[in-house]
XYZ file of C-alpha atoms in Angstrom:
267
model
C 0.000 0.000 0.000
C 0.985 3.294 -1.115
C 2.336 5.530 2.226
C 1.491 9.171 2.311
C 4.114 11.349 2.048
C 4.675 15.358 2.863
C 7.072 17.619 0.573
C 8.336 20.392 2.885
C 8.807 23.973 0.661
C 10.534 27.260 1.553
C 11.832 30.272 0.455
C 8.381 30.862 -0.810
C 7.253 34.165 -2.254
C 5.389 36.498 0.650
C 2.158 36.589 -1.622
C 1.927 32.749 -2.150
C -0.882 31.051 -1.052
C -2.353 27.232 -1.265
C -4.235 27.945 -4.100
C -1.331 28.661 -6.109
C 0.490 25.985 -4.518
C -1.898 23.731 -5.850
C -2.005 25.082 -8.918
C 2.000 24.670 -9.709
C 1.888 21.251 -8.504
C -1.136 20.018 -11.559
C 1.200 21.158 -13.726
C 2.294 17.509 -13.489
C 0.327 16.092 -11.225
C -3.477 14.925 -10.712
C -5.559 16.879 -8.167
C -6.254 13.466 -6.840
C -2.841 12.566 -5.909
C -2.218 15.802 -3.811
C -4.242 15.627 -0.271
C -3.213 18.488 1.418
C -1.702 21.786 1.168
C -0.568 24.188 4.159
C 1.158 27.322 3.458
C 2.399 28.545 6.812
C 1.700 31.670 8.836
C 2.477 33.640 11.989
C -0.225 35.323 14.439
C -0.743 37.987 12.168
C -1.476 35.503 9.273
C 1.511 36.919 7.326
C 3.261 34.300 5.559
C 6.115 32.563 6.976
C 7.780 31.690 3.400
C 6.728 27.912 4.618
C 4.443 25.259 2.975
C 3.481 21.324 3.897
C 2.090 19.358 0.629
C 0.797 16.084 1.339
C 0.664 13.339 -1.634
C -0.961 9.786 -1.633
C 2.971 8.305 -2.011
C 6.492 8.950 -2.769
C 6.847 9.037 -6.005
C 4.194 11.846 -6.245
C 6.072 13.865 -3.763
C 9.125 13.588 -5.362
C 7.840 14.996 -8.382
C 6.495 17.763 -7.155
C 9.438 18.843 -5.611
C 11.342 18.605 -8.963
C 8.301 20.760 -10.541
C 8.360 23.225 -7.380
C 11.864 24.064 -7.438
C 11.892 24.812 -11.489
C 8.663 26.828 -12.019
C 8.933 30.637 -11.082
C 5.761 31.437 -8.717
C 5.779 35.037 -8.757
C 7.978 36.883 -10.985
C 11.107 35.202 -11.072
C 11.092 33.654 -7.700
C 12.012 30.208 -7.031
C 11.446 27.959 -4.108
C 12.871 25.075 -2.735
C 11.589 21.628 -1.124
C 12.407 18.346 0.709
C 10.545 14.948 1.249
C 12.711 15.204 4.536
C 12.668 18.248 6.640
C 11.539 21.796 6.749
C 15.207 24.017 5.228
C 18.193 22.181 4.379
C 20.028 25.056 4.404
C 23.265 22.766 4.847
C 25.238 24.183 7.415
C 25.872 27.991 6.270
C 24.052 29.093 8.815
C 26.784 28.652 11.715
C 24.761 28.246 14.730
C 22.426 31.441 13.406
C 19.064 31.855 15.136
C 17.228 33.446 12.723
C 16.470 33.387 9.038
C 15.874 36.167 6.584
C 14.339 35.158 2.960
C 13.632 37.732 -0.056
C 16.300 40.462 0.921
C 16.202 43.396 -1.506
C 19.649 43.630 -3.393
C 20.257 46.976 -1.671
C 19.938 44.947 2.150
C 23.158 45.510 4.011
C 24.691 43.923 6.849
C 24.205 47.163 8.748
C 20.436 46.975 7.454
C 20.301 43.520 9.950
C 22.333 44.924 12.488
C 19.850 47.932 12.719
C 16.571 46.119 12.106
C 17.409 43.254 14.803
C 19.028 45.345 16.745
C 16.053 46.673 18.403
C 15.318 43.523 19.812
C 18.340 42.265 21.875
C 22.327 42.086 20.562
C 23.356 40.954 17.823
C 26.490 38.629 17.774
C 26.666 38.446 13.676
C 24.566 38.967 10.827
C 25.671 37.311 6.908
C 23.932 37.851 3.652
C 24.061 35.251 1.447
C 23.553 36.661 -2.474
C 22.553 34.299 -5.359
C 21.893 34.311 -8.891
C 18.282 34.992 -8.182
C 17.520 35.476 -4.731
C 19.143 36.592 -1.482
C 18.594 35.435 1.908
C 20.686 36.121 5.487
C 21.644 34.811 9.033
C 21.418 36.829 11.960
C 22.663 35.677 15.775
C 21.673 37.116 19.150
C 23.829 36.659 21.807
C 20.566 35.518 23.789
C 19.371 33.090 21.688
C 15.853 33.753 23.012
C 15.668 37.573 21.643
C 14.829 35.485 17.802
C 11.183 35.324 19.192
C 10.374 38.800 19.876
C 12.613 39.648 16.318
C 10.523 36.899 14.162
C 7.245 38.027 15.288
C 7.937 42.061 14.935
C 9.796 41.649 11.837
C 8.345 38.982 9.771
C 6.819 40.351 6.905
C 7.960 43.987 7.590
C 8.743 45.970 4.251
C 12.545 46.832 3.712
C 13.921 48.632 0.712
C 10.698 46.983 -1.140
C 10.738 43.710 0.013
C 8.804 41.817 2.284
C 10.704 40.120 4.964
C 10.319 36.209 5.708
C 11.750 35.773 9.076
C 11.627 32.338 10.761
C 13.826 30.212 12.677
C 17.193 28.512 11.517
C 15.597 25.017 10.734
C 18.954 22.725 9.481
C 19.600 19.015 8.764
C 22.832 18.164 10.330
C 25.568 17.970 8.545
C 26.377 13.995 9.489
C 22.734 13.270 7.786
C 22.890 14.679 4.916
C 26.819 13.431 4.505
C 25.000 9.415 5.140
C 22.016 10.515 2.839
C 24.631 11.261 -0.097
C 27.027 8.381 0.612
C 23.976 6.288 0.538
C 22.712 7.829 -2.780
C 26.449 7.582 -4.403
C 26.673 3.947 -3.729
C 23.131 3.047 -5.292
C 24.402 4.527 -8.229
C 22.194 7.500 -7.990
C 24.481 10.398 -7.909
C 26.499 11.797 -11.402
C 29.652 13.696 -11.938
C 29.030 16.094 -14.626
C 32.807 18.005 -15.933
C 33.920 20.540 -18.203
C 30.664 22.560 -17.628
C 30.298 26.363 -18.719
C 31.743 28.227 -15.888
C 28.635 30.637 -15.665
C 25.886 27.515 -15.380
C 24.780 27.853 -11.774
C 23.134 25.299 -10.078
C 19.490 25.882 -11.321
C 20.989 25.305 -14.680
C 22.348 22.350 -14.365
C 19.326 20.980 -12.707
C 17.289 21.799 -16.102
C 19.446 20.176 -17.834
C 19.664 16.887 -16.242
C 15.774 17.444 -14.987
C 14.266 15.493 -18.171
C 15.537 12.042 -17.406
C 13.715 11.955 -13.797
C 13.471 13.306 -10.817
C 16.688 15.413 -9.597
C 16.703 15.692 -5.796
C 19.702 17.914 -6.077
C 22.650 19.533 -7.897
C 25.985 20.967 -6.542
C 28.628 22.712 -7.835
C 31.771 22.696 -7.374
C 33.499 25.759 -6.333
C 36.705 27.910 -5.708
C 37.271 29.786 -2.677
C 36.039 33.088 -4.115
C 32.490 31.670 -5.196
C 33.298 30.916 -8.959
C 32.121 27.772 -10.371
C 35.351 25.160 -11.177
C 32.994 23.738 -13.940
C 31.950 20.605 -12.471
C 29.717 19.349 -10.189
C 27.306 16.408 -8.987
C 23.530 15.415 -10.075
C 21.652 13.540 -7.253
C 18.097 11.423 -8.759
C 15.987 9.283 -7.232
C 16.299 6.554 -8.768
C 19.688 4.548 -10.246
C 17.147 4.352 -13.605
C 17.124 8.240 -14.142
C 20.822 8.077 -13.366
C 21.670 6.052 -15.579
C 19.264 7.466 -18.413
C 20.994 10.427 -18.122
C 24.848 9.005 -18.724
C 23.673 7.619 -22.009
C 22.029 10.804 -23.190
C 24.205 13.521 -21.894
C 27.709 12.335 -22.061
C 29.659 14.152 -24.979
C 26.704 16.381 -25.403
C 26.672 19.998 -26.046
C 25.832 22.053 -23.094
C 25.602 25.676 -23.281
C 28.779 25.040 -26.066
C 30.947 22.689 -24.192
C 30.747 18.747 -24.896
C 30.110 17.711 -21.226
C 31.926 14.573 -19.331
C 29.174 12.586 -17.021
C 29.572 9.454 -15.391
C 28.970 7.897 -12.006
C 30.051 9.593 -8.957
C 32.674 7.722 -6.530
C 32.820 7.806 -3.051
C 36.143 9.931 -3.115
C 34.610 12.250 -6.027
């Protein structure tokens, strides 16, 4: 028998909603096979940048998570989800408390330091900037100050965005390091080389996307944040994986004939 199964999103837009949510997800998906939708809020009913979907099985989640984090929702926003926990946001956040999502591109660190300031000290504050979104970490040095920040500031308007401000929520590192070794030695996981040095990770997730479901993509990276043009394809299934070796090896991606094979343990 089929086991339900929930697909955790973030880093949703402020203005999305359920009905939206559901909407993205029959873009390849029955209505039937999704049986719940929760788009989280705090006690202003502001959004939280949070969702819960619930499917009738696995496979059904994991395809929506591969359609969620490829279709824009508003604008040119992107979201991200997990069949495992609420944000893997690996372990860049450092011990952080808090979370900021959809920073304007003119957000500072003394913007933070200012804004969070009013509710206790703060220890640190980081902004993170990507391709197309930006996002930060803030740290009180009493922990317990977050609260007061998260429910004051969530939502709150700066430099014409609207704040999402939550707690840090973070899969250990030692979990996700047994999830991948797991995944490398089912034959799951591809090394992709000799990639276009401005592909960034969303890219090379749409390129691999159309031989299954891709659960994620890294790249590899020097020190000051450029790509070294390779990088690793996770699917769900050793199928997919291989699919993929047979149809993209030696192909032309973005102008370069690309090298992809299985990753090793010491890749």
């Amino acid at each position: 028998m089929d086991q339900a199964t929930s697909l955790y999103v973030w880093d949703l837009h402020a203005s999305v909603n359920e009905a939206e949510l559901r909407q993205v997800f029959q873009l390849g998906l029955s209505a039937e096979s999704l049986i719940s939708v929760e788009a989280y809020r705090d006690h202003r009913n502001l959004s939280l940048g949070r969702a819960k979907a619930t499917f009738g099985n696995r496979e059904d989640a994991m395809m929506a998570m591969s359609i969620i984090s490829s279709v824009p929702l508003i604008g040119d926003s992107f979201a991200h989800a997990s069949v495992d926990s609420f944000p893997q946001l690996t372990n860049e956040s450092g011990g952080h408390d808090v979370y900021v999502g959809n920073l304007s591109p003119s957000t500072t660190v003394a913007t933070l330091h200012a804004e969070f300031g009013q509710y206790g000290f703060v220890v640190d504050a980081r902004i993170t900037r990507k391709e197309d979104f930006s996002y930060a970490f803030v740290k009180y040095q009493n922990p317990e100050n977050r609260f007061r920040a998260i429910a004051y500031l969530n939502g709150k308007s700066v430099h014409g965005s609207l704040w999402i401000v939550s707690e840090v929520y973070q899969k250990k590192k030692e979990v996700r390091d047994v999830e991948i070794r797991g995944a490398v030695e089912e034959g799951r996981v591809l090394y992709a080389s000799n990639l276009h040095y401005k592909m960034t990770e969303r890219d090379l997730g749409n390129a691999f996307r159309q031989f299954g479901v891709v659960i994620s993509c890294h790249l590899r990276k020097l020190q000051d944040g450029r790509s070294k043009g390779s990088g690793f394809i996770e699917y769900s299934t050793k199928e997919a994986a291989s699919a993929a070796i047979s149809a993209m090896h030696g192909t032309l991606v973005w102008g370069r004939a690309i090298n992809v094979s299985l990753a090793l343990t010491s890749s």
